GROMACS .gro file of C-alpha atoms in nm:
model
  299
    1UNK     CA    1   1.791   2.729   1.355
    2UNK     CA    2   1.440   2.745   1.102
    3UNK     CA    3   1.361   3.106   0.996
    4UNK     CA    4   1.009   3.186   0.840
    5UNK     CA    5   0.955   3.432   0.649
    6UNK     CA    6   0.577   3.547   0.596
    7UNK     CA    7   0.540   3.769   0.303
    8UNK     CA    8   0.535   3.878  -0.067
    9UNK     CA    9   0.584   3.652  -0.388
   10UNK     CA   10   0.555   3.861  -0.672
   11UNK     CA   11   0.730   3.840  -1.017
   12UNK     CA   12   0.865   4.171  -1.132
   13UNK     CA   13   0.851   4.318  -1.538
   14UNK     CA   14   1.150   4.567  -1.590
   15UNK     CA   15   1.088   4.773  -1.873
   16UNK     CA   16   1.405   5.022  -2.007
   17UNK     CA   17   1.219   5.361  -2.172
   18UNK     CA   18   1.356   5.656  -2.279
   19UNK     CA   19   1.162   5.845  -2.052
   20UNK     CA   20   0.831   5.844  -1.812
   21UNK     CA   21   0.560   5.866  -2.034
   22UNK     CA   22   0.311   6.151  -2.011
   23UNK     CA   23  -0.079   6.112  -1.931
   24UNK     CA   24  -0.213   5.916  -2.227
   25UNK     CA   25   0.158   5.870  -2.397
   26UNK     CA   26   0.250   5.534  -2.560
   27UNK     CA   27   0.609   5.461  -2.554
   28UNK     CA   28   0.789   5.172  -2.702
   29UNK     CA   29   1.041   4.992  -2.424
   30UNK     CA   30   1.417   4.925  -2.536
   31UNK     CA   31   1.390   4.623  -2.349
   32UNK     CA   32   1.204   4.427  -2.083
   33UNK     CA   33   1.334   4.185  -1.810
   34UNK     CA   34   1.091   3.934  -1.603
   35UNK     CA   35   1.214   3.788  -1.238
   36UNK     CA   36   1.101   3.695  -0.954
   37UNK     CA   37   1.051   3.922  -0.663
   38UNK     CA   38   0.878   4.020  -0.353
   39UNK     CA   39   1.042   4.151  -0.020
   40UNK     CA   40   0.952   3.794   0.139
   41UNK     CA   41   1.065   3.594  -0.136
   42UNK     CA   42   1.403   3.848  -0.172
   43UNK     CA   43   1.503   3.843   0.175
   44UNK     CA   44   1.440   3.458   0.181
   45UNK     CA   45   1.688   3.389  -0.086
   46UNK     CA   46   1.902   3.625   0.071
   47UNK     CA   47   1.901   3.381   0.412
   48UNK     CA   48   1.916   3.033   0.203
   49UNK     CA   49   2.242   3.190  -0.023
   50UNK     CA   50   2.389   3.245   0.368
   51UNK     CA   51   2.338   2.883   0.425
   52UNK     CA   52   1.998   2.959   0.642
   53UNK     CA   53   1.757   2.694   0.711
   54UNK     CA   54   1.430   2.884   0.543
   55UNK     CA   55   1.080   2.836   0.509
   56UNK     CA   56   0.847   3.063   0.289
   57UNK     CA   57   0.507   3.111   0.435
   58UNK     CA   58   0.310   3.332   0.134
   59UNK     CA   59   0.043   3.273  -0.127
   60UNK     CA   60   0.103   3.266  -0.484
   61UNK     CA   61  -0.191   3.238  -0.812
   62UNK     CA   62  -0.251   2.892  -0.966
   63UNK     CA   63  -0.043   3.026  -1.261
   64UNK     CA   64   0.259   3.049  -1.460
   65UNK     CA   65   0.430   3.344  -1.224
   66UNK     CA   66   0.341   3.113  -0.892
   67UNK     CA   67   0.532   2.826  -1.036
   68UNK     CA   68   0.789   3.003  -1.150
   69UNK     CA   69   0.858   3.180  -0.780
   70UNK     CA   70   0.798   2.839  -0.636
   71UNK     CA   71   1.080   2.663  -0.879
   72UNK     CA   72   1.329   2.962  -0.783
   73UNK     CA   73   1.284   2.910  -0.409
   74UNK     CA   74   1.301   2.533  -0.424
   75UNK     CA   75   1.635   2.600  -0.615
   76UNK     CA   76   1.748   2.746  -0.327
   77UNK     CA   77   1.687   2.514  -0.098
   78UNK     CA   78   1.405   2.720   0.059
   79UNK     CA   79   1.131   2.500   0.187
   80UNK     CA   80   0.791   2.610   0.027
   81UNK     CA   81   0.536   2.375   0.220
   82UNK     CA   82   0.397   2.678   0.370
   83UNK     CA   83   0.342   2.890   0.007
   84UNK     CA   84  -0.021   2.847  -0.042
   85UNK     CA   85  -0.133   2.792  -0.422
   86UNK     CA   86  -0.450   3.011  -0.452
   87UNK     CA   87  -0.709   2.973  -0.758
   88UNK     CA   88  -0.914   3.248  -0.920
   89UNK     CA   89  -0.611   3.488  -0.869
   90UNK     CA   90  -0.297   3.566  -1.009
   91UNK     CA   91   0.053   3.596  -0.839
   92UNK     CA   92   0.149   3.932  -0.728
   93UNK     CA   93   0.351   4.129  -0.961
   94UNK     CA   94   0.558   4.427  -0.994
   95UNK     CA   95   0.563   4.651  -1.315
   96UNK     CA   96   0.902   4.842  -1.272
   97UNK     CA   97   0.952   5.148  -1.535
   98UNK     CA   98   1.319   5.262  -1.581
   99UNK     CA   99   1.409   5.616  -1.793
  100UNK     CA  100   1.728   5.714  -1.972
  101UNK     CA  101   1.871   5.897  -1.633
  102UNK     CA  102   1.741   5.628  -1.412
  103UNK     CA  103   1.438   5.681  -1.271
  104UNK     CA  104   1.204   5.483  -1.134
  105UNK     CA  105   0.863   5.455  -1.102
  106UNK     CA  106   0.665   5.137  -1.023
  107UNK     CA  107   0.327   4.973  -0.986
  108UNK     CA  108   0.268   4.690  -0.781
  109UNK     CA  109  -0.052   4.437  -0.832
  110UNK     CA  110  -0.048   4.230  -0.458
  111UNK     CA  111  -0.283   3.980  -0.615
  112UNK     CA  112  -0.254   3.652  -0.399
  113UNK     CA  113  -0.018   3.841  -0.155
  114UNK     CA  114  -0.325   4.000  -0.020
  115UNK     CA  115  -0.561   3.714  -0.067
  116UNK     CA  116  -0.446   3.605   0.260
  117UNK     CA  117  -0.655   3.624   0.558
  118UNK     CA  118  -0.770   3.529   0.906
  119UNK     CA  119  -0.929   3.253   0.803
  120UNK     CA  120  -0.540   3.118   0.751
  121UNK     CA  121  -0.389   3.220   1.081
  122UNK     CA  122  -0.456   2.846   1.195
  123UNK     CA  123  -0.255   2.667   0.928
  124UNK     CA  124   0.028   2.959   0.956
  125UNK     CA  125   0.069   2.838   1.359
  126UNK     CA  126   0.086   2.525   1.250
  127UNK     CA  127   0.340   2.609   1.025
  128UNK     CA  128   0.551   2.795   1.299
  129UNK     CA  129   0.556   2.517   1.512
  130UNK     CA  130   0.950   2.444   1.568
  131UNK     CA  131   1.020   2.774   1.392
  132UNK     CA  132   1.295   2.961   1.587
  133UNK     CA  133   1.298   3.319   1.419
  134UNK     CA  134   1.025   3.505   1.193
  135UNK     CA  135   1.054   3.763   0.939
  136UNK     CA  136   0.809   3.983   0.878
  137UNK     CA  137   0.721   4.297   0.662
  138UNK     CA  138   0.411   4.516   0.558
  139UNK     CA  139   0.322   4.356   0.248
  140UNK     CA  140   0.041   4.101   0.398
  141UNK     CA  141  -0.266   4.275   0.523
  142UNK     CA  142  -0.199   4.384   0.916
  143UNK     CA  143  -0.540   4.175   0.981
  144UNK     CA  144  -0.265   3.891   0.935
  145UNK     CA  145   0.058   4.027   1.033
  146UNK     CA  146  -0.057   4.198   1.351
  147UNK     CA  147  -0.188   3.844   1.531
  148UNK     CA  148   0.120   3.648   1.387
  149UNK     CA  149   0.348   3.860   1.556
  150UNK     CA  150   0.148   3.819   1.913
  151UNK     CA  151   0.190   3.460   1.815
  152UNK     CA  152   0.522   3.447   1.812
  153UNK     CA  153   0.580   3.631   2.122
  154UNK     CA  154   0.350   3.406   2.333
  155UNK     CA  155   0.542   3.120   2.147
  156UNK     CA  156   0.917   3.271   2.191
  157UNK     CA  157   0.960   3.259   1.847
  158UNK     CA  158   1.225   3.567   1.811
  159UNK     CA  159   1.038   3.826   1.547
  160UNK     CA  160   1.221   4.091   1.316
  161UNK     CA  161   1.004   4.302   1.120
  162UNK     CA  162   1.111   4.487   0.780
  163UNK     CA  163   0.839   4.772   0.802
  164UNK     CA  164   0.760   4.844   0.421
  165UNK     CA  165   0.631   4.935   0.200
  166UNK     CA  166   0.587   5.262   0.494
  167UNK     CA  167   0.225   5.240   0.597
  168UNK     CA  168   0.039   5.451   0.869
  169UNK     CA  169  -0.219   5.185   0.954
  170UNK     CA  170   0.024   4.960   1.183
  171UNK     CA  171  -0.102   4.962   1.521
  172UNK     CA  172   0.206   5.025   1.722
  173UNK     CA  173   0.100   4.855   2.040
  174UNK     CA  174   0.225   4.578   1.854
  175UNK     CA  175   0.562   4.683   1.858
  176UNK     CA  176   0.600   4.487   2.195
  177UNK     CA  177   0.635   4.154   1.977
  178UNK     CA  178   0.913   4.244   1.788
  179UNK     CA  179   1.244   4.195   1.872
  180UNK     CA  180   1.423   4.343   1.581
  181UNK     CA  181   1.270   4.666   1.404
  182UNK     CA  182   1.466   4.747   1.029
  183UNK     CA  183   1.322   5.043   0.864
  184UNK     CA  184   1.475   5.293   0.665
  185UNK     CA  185   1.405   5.650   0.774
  186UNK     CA  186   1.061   5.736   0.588
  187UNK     CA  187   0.918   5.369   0.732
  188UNK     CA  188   1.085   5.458   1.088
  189UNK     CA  189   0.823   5.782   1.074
  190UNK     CA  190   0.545   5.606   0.922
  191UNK     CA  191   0.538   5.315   1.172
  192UNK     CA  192   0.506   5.607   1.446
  193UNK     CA  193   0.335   5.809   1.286
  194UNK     CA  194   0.031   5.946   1.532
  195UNK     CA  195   0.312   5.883   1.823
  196UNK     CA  196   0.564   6.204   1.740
  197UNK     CA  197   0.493   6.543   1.583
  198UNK     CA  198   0.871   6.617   1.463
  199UNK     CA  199   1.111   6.417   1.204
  200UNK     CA  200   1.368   6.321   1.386
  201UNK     CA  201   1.558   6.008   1.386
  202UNK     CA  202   1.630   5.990   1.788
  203UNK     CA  203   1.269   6.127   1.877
  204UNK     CA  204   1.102   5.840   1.696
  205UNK     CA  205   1.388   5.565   1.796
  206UNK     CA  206   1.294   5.652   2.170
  207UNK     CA  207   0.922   5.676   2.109
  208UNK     CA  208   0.953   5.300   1.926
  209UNK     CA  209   1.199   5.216   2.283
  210UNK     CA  210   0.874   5.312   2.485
  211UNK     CA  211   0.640   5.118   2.300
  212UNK     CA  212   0.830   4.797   2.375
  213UNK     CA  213   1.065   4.730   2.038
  214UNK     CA  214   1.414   4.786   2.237
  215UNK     CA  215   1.620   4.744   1.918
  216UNK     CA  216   1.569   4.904   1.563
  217UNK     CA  217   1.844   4.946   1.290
  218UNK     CA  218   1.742   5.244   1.096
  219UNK     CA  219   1.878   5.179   0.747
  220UNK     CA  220   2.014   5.511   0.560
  221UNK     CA  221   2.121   5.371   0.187
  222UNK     CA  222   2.486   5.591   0.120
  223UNK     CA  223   2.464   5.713   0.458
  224UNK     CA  224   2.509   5.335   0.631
  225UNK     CA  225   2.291   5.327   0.925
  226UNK     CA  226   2.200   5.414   1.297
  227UNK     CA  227   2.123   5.103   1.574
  228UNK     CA  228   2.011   5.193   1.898
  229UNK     CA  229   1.903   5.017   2.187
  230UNK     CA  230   1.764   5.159   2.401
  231UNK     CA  231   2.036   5.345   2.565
  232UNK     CA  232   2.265   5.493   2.308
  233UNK     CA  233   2.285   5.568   1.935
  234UNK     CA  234   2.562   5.370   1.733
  235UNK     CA  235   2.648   5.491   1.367
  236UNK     CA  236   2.774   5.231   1.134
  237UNK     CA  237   2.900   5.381   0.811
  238UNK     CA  238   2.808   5.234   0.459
  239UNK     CA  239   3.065   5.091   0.216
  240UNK     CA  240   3.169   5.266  -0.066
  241UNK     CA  241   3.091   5.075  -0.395
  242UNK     CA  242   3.029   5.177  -0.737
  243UNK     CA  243   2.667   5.101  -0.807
  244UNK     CA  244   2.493   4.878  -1.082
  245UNK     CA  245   2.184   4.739  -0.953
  246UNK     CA  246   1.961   4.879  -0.693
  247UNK     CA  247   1.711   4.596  -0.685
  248UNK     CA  248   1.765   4.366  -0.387
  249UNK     CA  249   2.002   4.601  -0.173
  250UNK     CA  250   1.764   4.688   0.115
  251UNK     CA  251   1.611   4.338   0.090
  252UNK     CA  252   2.006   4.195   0.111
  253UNK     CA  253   2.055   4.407   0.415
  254UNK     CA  254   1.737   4.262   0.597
  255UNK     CA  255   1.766   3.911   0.543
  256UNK     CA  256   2.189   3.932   0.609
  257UNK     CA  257   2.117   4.146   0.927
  258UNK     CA  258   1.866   3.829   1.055
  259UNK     CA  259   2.152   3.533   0.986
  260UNK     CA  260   2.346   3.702   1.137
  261UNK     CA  261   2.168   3.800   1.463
  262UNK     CA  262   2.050   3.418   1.445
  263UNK     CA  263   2.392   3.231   1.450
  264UNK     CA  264   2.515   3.459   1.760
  265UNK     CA  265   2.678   3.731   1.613
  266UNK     CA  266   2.656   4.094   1.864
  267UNK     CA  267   2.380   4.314   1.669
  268UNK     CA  268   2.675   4.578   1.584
  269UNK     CA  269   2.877   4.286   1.428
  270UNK     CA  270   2.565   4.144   1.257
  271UNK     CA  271   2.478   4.506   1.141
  272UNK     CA  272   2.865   4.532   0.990
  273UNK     CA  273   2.783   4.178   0.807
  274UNK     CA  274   2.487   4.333   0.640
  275UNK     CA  275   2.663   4.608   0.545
  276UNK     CA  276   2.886   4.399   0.370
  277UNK     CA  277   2.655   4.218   0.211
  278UNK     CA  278   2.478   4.501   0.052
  279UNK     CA  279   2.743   4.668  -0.073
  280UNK     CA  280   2.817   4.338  -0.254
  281UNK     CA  281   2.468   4.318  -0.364
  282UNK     CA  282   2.489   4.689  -0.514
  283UNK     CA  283   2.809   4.618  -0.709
  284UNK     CA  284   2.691   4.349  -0.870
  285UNK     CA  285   2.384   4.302  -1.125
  286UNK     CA  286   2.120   4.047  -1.214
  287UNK     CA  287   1.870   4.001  -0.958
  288UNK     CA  288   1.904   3.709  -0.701
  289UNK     CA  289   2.288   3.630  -0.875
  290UNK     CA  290   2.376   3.941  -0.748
  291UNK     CA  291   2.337   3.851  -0.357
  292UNK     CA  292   2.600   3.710  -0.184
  293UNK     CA  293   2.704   3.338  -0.074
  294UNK     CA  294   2.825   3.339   0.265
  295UNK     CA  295   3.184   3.250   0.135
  296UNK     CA  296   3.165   3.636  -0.087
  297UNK     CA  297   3.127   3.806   0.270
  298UNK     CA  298   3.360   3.635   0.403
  299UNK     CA  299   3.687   3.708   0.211
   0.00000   0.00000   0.00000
């Protein structure tokens, strides 16, 4: 079975500080670590480390960042026929900023991420053609992602759709394409937004029901997560693992969560298989070395 995923290439700069800098502060960084990155390009490495048959769909710069995302994925085994090489701009990337007690801020630069448009919607069917399952999340414009996912409904192509970063301007009539919905709980509000007035998990679970998505896996990080579909509410509980590495987690869960729903496995039992996987993910360190073959979820 092919899986596509259409999204993000970025490469990510990690710099250590002592602390967030204040409005016109310069502060020398302890150290600095460059990777690549991107929720597409994450949770497609995630699926080719599970043995998945992958294809990245995704634009990267004519530059030294786009080959280097495109080398990683090819290492993989990930086929990149459908990564567009775009001149005139420069790969996405990802500044990360981490202080002395672990904070986090960020600032992200979409560059060619965003460069795609309508204009490419022909040569990304043509690329779906004998696709079987498509991953999706918010990081192309919704110009893009909202006809894609029609697309694939029309064409059977089962869809599951990571909704982030959380945005308010998805259009949730289109929630009747997807298949799979996997948001944690701030996306899960955002994606409905104008559609509920309170925060609660069940109210917007329902609403999302109505609108045509009849299964969404509501990620909680410590807390595990909730599935429902349609009927009832299931509670799967996370793993307890001592953390090192935060980066990759959520995009380990995702990508796990759609091998596993793809080779057969009951949604609970895929959901259990994520789980798994993430907590591996957490407990180790190093970027893409710290996600799991399929042999490490196994044991």
């Amino acid at each position: 079975m092919t899986i596509a995923v259409i999204g993000s290439i970025f490469m990510e700069y990690t710099y250590n500080i002592p602390r967030i800098p204040l409005a016109s502060e310069v502060l020398t960084a302890k150290s600095m670590l460059s990777r690549e990155g991107g929720r597409g390009q994450n949770q497609a490495v995630t699926m080719a480390k599970l043995e998945g048959d992958i294809k990245m769909i995704g634009m990267v710069g004519e530059d030294e960042g786009g080959e280097i995302c495109l080398n990683s994925m090819k290492r993989y085994g990930i086929d990149t026929s459908g990564v567009f090489i775009k001149g005139g701009v420069r790969t996405g990337e990802k500044i990360i900023y981490i202080d002395d007690n672990s904070e986090t801020n960020s600032v992200v630069y979409p560059g060619a991420t965003r460069s795609i448009t309508v204009e490419d919607l022909p040569k990304i069917y043509e690329l779906l053609e004998g696709v079987d399952a498509v991953l999706l999340q918010f990081e192309l414009p919704f110009e893009v992602i909202l006809p894609i996912l029609k697309h694939c409904h029309e064409q059977n192509i089962q869809t599951f759709v990571n909704p982030a970063p959380a945005s308010q301007d998805f259009d949730a009539s289109y929630l009747k394409y997807v298949d799979y919905l996997i948001p944690n709980e701030i996306e899960l509000f955002f994606t409905v937004h104008n559609e509920i007035k309170t925060h609660k998990i069940e109210e917007a679970c329902k609403k999302i029901d109505e609108l045509g998505c009849h299964n969404i896996i509501v990620t909680l990080g410590q807390e595990g997560s909730i599935y429902y579909n349609g009927e009832e509410f299931t509670k799967i509980p996370a793993e307890e693992v001592a953390g090192k590495d935060g980066k990759c987690v959520g995009d380990s869960f995702v990508g796990t969560f759609v091998i596993g729903i793809t080779t057969g496995m009951e949604t609970i039992e895929a959901i259990k298989y994520a789980t798994k996987a993430a907590a591996i993910t957490l407990s180790n360190k190093g970027g893409y070395s710290a996600l799991p073959y399929k042999k490490d979820i196994e044991k």
